[in-house]
Short mmCIF file of C-alpha atoms and ligand atoms in Angstrom, two decimals:
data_model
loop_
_atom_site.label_atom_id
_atom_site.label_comp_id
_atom_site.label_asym_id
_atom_site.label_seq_id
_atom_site.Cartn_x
_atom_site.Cartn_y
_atom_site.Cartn_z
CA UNK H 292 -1.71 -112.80 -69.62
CA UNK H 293 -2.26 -111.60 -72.95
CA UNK H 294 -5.35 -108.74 -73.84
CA UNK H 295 -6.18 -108.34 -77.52
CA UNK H 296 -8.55 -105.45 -78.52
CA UNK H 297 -11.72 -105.75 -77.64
CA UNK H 298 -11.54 -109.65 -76.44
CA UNK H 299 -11.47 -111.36 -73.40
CA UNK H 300 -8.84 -111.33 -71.02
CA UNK H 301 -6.68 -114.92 -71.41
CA UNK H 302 -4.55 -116.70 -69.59
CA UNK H 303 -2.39 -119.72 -71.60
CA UNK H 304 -0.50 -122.52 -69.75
CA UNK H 305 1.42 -125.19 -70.17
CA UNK H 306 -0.97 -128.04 -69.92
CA UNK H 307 -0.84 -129.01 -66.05
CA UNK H 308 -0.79 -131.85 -64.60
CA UNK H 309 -2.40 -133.00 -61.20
CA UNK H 310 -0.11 -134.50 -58.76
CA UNK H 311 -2.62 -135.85 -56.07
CA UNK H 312 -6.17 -137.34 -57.78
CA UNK H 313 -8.64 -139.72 -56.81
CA UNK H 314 -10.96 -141.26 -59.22
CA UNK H 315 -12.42 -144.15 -57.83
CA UNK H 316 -14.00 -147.02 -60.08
CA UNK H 317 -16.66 -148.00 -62.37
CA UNK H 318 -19.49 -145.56 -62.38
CA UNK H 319 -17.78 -142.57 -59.86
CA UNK H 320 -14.69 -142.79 -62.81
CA UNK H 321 -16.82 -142.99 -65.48
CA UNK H 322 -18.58 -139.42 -63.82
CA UNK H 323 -15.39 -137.51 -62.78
CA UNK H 324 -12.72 -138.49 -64.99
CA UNK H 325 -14.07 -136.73 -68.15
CA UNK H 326 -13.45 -133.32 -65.92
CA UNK H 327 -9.99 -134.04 -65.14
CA UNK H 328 -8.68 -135.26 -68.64
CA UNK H 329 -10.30 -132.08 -70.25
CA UNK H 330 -7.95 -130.02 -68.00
CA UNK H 331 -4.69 -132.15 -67.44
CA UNK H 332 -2.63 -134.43 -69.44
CA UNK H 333 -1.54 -136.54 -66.56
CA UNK H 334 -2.58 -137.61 -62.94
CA UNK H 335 -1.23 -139.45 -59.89
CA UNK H 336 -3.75 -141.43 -59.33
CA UNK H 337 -4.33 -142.21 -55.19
CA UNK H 338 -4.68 -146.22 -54.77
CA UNK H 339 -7.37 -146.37 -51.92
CA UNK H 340 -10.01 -148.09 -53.24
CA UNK H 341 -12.02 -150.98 -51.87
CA UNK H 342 -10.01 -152.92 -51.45
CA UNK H 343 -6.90 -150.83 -51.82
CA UNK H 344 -4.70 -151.27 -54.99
CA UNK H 345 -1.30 -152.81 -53.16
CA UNK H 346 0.04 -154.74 -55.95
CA UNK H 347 1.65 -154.00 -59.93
CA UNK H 348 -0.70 -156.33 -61.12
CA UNK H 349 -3.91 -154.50 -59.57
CA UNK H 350 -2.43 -150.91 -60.23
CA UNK H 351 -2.16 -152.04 -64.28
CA UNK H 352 -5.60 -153.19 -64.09
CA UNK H 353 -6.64 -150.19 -62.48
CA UNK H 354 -4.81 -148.54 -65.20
CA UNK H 355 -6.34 -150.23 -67.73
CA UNK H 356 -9.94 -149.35 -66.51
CA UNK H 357 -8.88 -145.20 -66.05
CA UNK H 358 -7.92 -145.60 -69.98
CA UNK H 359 -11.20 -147.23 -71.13
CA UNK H 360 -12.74 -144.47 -69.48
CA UNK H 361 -11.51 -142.14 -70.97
CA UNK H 362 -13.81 -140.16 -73.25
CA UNK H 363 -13.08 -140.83 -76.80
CA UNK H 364 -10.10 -139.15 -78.16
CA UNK H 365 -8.74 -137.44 -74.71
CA UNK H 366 -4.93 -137.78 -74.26
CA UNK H 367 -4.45 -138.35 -70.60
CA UNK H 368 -2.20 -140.19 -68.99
CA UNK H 369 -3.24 -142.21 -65.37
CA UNK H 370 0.11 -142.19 -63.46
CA UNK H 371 -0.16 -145.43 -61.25
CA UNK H 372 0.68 -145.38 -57.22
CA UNK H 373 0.78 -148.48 -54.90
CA UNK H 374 -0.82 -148.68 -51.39
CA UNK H 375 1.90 -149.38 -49.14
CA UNK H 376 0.92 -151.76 -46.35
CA UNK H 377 2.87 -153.60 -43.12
CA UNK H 378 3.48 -156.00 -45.60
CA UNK H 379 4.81 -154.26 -48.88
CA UNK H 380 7.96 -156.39 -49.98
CA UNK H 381 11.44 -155.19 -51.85
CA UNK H 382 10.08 -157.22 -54.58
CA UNK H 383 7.19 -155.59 -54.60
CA UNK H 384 8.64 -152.32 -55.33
CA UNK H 385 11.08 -153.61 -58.15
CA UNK H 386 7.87 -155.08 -60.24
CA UNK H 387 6.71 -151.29 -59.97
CA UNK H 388 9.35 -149.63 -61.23
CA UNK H 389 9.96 -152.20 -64.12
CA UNK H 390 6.13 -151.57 -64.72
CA UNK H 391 7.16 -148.48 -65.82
CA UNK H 392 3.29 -147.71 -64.63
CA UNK H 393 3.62 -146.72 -61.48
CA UNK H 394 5.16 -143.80 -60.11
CA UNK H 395 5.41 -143.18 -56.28
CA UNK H 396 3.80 -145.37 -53.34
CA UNK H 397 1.63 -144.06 -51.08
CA UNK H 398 1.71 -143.96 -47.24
CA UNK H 399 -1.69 -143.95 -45.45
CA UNK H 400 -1.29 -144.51 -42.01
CA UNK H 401 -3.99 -146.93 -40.77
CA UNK H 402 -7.02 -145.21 -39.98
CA UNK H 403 -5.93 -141.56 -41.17
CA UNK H 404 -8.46 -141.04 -43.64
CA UNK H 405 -10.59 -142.89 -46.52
CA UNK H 406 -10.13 -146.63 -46.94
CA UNK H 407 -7.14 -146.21 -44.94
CA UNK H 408 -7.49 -149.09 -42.66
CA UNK H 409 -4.84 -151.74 -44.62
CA UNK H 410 -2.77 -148.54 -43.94
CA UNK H 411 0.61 -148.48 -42.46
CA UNK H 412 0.07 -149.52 -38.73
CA UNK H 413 3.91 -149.16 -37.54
CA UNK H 414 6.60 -147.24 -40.69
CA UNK H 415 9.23 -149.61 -38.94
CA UNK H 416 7.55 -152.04 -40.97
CA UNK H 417 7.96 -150.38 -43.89
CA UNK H 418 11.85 -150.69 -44.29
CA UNK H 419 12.80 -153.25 -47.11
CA UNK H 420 10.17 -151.15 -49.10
CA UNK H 421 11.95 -147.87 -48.32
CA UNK H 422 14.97 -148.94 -48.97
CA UNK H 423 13.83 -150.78 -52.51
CA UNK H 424 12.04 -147.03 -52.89
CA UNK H 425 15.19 -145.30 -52.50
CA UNK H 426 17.47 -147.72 -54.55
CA UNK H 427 14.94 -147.93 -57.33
CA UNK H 428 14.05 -144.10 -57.08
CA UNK H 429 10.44 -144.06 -56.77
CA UNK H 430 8.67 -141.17 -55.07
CA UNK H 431 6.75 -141.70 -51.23
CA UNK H 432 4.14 -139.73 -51.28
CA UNK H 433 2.41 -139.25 -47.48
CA UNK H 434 -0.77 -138.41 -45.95
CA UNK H 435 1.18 -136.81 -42.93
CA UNK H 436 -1.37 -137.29 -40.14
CA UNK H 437 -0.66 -138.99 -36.86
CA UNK H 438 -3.90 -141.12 -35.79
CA UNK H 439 -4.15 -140.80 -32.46
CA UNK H 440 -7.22 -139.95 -31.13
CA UNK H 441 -5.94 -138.02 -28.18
CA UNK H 442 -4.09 -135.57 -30.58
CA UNK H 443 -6.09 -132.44 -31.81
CA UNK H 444 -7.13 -132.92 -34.93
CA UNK H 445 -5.28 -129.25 -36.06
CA UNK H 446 -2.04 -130.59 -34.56
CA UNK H 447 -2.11 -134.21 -36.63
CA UNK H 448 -0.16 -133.25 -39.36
CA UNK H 449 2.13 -131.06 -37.07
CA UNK H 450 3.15 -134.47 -34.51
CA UNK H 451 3.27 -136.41 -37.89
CA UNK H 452 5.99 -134.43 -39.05
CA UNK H 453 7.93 -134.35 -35.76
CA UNK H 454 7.47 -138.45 -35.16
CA UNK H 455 7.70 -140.14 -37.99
CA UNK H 456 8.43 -137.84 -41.25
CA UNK H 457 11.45 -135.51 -39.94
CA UNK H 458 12.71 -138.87 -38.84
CA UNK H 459 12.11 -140.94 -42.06
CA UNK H 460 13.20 -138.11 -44.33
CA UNK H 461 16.89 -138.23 -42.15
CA UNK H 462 17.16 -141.98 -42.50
CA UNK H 463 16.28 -142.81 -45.85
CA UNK H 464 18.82 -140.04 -47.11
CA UNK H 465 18.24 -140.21 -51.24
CA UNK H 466 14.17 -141.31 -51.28
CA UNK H 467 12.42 -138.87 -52.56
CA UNK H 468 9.02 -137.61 -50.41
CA UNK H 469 5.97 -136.01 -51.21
CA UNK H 470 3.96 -134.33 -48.28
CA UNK H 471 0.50 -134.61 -49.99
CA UNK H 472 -1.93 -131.96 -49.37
CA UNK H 473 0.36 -129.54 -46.87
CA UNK H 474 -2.44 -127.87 -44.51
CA UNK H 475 0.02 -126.14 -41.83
CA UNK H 476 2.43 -123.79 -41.57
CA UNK H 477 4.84 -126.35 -39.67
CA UNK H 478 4.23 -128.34 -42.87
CA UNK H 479 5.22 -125.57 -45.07
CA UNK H 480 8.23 -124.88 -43.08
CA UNK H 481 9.11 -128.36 -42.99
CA UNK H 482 9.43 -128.25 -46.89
CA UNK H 483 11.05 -125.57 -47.08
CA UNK H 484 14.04 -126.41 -44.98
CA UNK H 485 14.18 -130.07 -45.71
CA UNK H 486 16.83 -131.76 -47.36
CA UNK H 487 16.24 -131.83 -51.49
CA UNK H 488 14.07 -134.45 -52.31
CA UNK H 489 11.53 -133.48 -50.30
CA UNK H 490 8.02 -131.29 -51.57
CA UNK H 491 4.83 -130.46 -51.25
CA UNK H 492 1.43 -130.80 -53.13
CA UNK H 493 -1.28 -127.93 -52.60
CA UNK H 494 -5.12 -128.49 -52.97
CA UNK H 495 -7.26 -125.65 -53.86
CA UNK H 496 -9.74 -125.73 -50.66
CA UNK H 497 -6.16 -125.36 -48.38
CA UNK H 498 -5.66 -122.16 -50.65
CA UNK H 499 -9.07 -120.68 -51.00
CA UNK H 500 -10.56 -121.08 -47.29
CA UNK H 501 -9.68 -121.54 -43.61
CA UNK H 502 -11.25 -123.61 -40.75
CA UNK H 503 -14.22 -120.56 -40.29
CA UNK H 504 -15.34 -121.73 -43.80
CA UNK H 505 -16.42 -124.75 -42.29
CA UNK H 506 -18.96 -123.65 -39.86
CA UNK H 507 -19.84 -120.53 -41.52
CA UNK H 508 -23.57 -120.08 -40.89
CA UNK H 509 -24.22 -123.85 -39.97
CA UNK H 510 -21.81 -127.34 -40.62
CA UNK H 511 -20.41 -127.26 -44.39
CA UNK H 512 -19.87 -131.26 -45.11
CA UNK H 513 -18.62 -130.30 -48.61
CA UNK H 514 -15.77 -128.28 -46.91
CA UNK H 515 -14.59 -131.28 -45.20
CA UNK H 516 -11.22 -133.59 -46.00
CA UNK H 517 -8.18 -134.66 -44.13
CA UNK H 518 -6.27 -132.91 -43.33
CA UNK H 519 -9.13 -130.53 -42.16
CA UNK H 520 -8.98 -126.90 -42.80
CA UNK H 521 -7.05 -124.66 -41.09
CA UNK H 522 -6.00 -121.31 -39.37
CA UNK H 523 -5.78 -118.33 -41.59
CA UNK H 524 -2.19 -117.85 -40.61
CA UNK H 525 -1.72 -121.82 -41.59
CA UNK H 526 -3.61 -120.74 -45.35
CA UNK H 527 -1.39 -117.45 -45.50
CA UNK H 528 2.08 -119.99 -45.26
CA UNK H 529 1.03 -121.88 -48.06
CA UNK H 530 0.23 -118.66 -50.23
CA UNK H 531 3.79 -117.45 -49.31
CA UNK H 532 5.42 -120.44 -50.57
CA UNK H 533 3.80 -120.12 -53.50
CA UNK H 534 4.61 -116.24 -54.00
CA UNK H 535 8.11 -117.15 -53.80
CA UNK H 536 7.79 -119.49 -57.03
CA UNK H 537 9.28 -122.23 -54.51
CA UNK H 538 9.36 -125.03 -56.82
CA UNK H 539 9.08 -127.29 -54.03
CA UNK H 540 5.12 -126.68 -53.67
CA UNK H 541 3.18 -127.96 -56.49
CA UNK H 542 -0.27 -128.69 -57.68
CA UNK H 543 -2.53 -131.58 -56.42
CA UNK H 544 -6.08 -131.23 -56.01
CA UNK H 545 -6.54 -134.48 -54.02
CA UNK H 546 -10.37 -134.24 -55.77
CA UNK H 547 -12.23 -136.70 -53.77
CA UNK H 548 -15.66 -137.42 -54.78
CA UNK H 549 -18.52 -138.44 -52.23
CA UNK H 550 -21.92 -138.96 -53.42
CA UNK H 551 -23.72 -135.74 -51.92
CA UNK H 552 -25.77 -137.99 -49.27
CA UNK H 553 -22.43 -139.60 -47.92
CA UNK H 554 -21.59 -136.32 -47.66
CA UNK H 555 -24.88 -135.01 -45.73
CA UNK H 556 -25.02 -137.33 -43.39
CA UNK H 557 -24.64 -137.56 -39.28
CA UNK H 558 -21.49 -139.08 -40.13
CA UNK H 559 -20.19 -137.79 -43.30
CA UNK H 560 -16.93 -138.86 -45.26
CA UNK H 561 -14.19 -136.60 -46.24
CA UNK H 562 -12.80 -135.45 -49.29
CA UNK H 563 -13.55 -132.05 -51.22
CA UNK H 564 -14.34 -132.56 -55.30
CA UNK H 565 -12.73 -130.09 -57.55
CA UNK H 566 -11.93 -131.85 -60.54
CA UNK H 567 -14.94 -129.76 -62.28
CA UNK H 568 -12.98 -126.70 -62.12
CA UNK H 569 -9.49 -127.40 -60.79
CA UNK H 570 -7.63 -124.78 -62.65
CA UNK H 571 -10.21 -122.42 -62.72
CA UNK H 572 -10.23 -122.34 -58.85
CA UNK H 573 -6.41 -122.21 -58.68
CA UNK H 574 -6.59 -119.49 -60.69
CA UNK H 575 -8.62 -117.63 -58.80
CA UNK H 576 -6.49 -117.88 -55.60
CA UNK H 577 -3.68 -116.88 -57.17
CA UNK H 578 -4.97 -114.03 -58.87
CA UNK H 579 -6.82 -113.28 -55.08
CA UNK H 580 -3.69 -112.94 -53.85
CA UNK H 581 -2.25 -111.50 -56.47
CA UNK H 582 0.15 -114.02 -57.40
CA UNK H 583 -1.38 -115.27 -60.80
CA UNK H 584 2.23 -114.86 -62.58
CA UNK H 585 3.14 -117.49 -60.25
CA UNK H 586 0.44 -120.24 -61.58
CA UNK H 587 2.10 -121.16 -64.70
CA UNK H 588 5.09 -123.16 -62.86
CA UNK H 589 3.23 -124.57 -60.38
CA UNK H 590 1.04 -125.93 -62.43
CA UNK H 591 2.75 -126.98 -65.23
CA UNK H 592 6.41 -126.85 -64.60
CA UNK H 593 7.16 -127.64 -60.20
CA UNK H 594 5.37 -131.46 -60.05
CA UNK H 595 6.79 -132.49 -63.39
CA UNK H 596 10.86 -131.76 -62.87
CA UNK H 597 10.08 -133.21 -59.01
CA UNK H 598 8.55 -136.68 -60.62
CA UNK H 599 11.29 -136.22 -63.22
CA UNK H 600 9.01 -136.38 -66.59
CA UNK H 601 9.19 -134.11 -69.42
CA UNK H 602 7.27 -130.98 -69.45
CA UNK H 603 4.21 -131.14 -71.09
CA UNK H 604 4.43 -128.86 -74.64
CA UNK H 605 0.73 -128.56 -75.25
CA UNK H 606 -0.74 -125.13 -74.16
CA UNK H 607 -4.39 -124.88 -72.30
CA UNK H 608 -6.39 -121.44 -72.20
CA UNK H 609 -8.46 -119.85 -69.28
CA UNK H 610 -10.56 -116.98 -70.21
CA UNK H 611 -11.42 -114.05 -67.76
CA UNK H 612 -15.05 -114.66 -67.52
CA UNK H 613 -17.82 -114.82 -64.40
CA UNK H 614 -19.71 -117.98 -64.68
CA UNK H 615 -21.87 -120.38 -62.25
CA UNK H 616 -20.45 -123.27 -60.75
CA UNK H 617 -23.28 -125.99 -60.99
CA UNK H 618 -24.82 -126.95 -57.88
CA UNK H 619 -24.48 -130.86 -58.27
CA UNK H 620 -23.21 -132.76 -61.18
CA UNK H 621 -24.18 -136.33 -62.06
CA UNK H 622 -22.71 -139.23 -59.90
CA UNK H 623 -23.98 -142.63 -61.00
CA UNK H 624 -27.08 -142.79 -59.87
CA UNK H 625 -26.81 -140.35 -57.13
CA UNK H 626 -25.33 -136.99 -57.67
CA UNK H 627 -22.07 -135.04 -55.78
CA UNK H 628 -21.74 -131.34 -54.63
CA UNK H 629 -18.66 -129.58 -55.87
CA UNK H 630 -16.02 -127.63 -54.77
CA UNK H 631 -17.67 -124.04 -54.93
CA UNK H 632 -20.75 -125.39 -55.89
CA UNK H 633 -23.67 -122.20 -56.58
CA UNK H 634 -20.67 -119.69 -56.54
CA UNK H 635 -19.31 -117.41 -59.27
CA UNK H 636 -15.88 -118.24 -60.40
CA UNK H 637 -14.25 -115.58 -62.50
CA UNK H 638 -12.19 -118.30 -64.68
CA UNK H 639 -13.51 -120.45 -67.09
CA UNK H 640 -11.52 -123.35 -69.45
CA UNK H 641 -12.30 -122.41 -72.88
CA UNK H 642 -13.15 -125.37 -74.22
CA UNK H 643 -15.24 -127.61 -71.08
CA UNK H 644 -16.50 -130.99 -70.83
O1 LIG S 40 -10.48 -135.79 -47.56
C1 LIG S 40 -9.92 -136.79 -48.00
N1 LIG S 40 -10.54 -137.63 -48.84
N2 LIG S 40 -8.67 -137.06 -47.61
C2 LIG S 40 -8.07 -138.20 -47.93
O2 LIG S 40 -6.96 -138.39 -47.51
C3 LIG S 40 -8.78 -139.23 -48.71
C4 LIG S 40 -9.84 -138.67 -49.50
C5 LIG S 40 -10.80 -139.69 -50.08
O3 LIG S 40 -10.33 -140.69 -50.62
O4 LIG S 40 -12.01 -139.46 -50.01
ZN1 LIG S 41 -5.99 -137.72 -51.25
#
């Protein structure tokens, strides 16, 4: 952090890079993307759509819709992932990695969260693809819930780890795992003692609130993904990992948009939308906790030496200045809430879409 006479407090980065992003298609991309590629130069790019992208051929075309997006002269790069499903060959995996587009798979299991339901029913299923993951080196990258409706939803990602990750992690020695959006303290302490390989992406909601957030004066839809929110002590674990500069915990957002009256509904869907002001709201839990030294490498350093691609070299600047986080932003035809929508933020990007 830098203070020149009589100027604003900055803060310059190395431009990050979000590990964990959905953007969805046609009209939702068109409305959220422009957010994103102002802020980072690349993005792992979550494959459930409807239906989900399982193939190569599908993720390049996805691809090649995220680029004609793109406003005109951003530089952003759409880093592909496949759905895995019961079905996912060897073969499969080998026309991914000679894509050269794609650059994990990911591992819903069925019925864990959002267009999850081609998902994984049984990982046993999943071996020739492992084992093409691990000899090809690409990245899993897991939503570590178990589905079972008798387990408390607090405890999902907990039994996940202890049934099927711990497990999978020991057998498939050399593939390299991502525990996507770490919401526990059993998940933090998983990553920390695993073998190497083996990490962690951090969202800002899991960093910025706790479970109480969510029924704080009446239900808060907007406050609600998978893995729900949890305990304070769950939110402190995560904020220790990152005080210790543990490379293993890096940034993903896992923005999920949701037209506001999918949202606001007796039923409503989950996912939390932060793209707007991703770094700004990073920013401000680290420097909350005092740990703003620490955002630098997280953002821009952890997630790119993990997927093993270069560092990016261009710098981006934050400036130390209160603003108002818009209460909706446009969303086709319909409109979505953000992340801290109505609230001051104390972080702005100096140049914003
Ligand atoms: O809250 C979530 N929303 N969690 C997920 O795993 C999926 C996501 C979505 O796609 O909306
Ligand atoms: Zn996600």
């Amino acid at each position: 952090m830098s203070t020149p006479v009589s100027e604003a407090v900055t803060l310059t980065l190395r431009r990050p890079d979000d590990w964990h992003l959905h953007l969805r298609d046609a009209e939702a991309l068109r409305a959220v993307l422009p957010f994103t590629a102002a802020r980072f130069a690349r993005a792992i790019i979550m494959p459930n759509l409807d239906p989900p992208v399982t193939t190569t051929v599908a993720a390049l075309s996805y691809r090649g819709r995220i680029r004609a997006a793109l406003p005109r002269g951003a530089r952003f790069e759409p880093l592909m992932t496949l759905y895995l499903t019961d079905e996912t060959s060897a073969e499969e995996i080998r026309l991914a990695r000679d894509s050269g587009a794609v650059a994990g798979c990911k591992l819903y299991p069925a019925g864990a969260t959002t267009h999850s339901a081609a998902g994984v029913r049984d990982v046993a299923n999943l071996q020739a693809a492992l084992e093409a993951m691990m000899e090809v080196d690409l990245p899993l990258l897991v939503h570590g819930e178990v589905v079972d409706a008798r387990v408390d939803i607090f405890e999902r990602e907990a039994r996940f780890i202890e049934q099927v990750l711990a497990p999978l992690v020991e057998r498939y020695a050399r593939l390299r795992v991502v525990l996507e959006h770490v919401s526990t303290r059993h998940g933090v302490e998983f990553v920390r003692s695993a073998r190497t390989g083996v990490a962690a992406t951090v969202t800002p909601q899991h960093l910025l609130f706790n479970r109480n957030a969510l029924f704080a004066g009446g239900l808060r839809p907007h406050l609600y993904c998978l893995p729900v929110l949890k305990s304070e002590s769950d939110r402190r674990s995560i904020l220790e990992a990152l005080a210790a500069g543990d490379p293993r915990f890096f940034l993903g957002t896992d923005s999920a948009p949701h037209a506001r009256h999918a949202k606001e509904s007796a039923c409503g869907c989950a996912g939390v939308f932060s793209a707007h002001a991703a770094l700004e709201l990073y920013a401000e839990a680290f420097e909350r906790d005092g740990i703003l030294p620490r955002l630098a490498a997280f953002a821009g350093e952890f997630g790119a030496d993990f997927y093993r691609l270069p560092r990016n070299e261009e710098r981006i600047t934050l400036v130390k200045q209160s603003w108002t986080l818009p209460e909706t932003y446009p969303f086709g035809d319909t409109e979505l809430v953000p992340l801290g929508a109505g609230k001051p933020l104390s972080w702005r990007l100096q140049s914003a879409p």
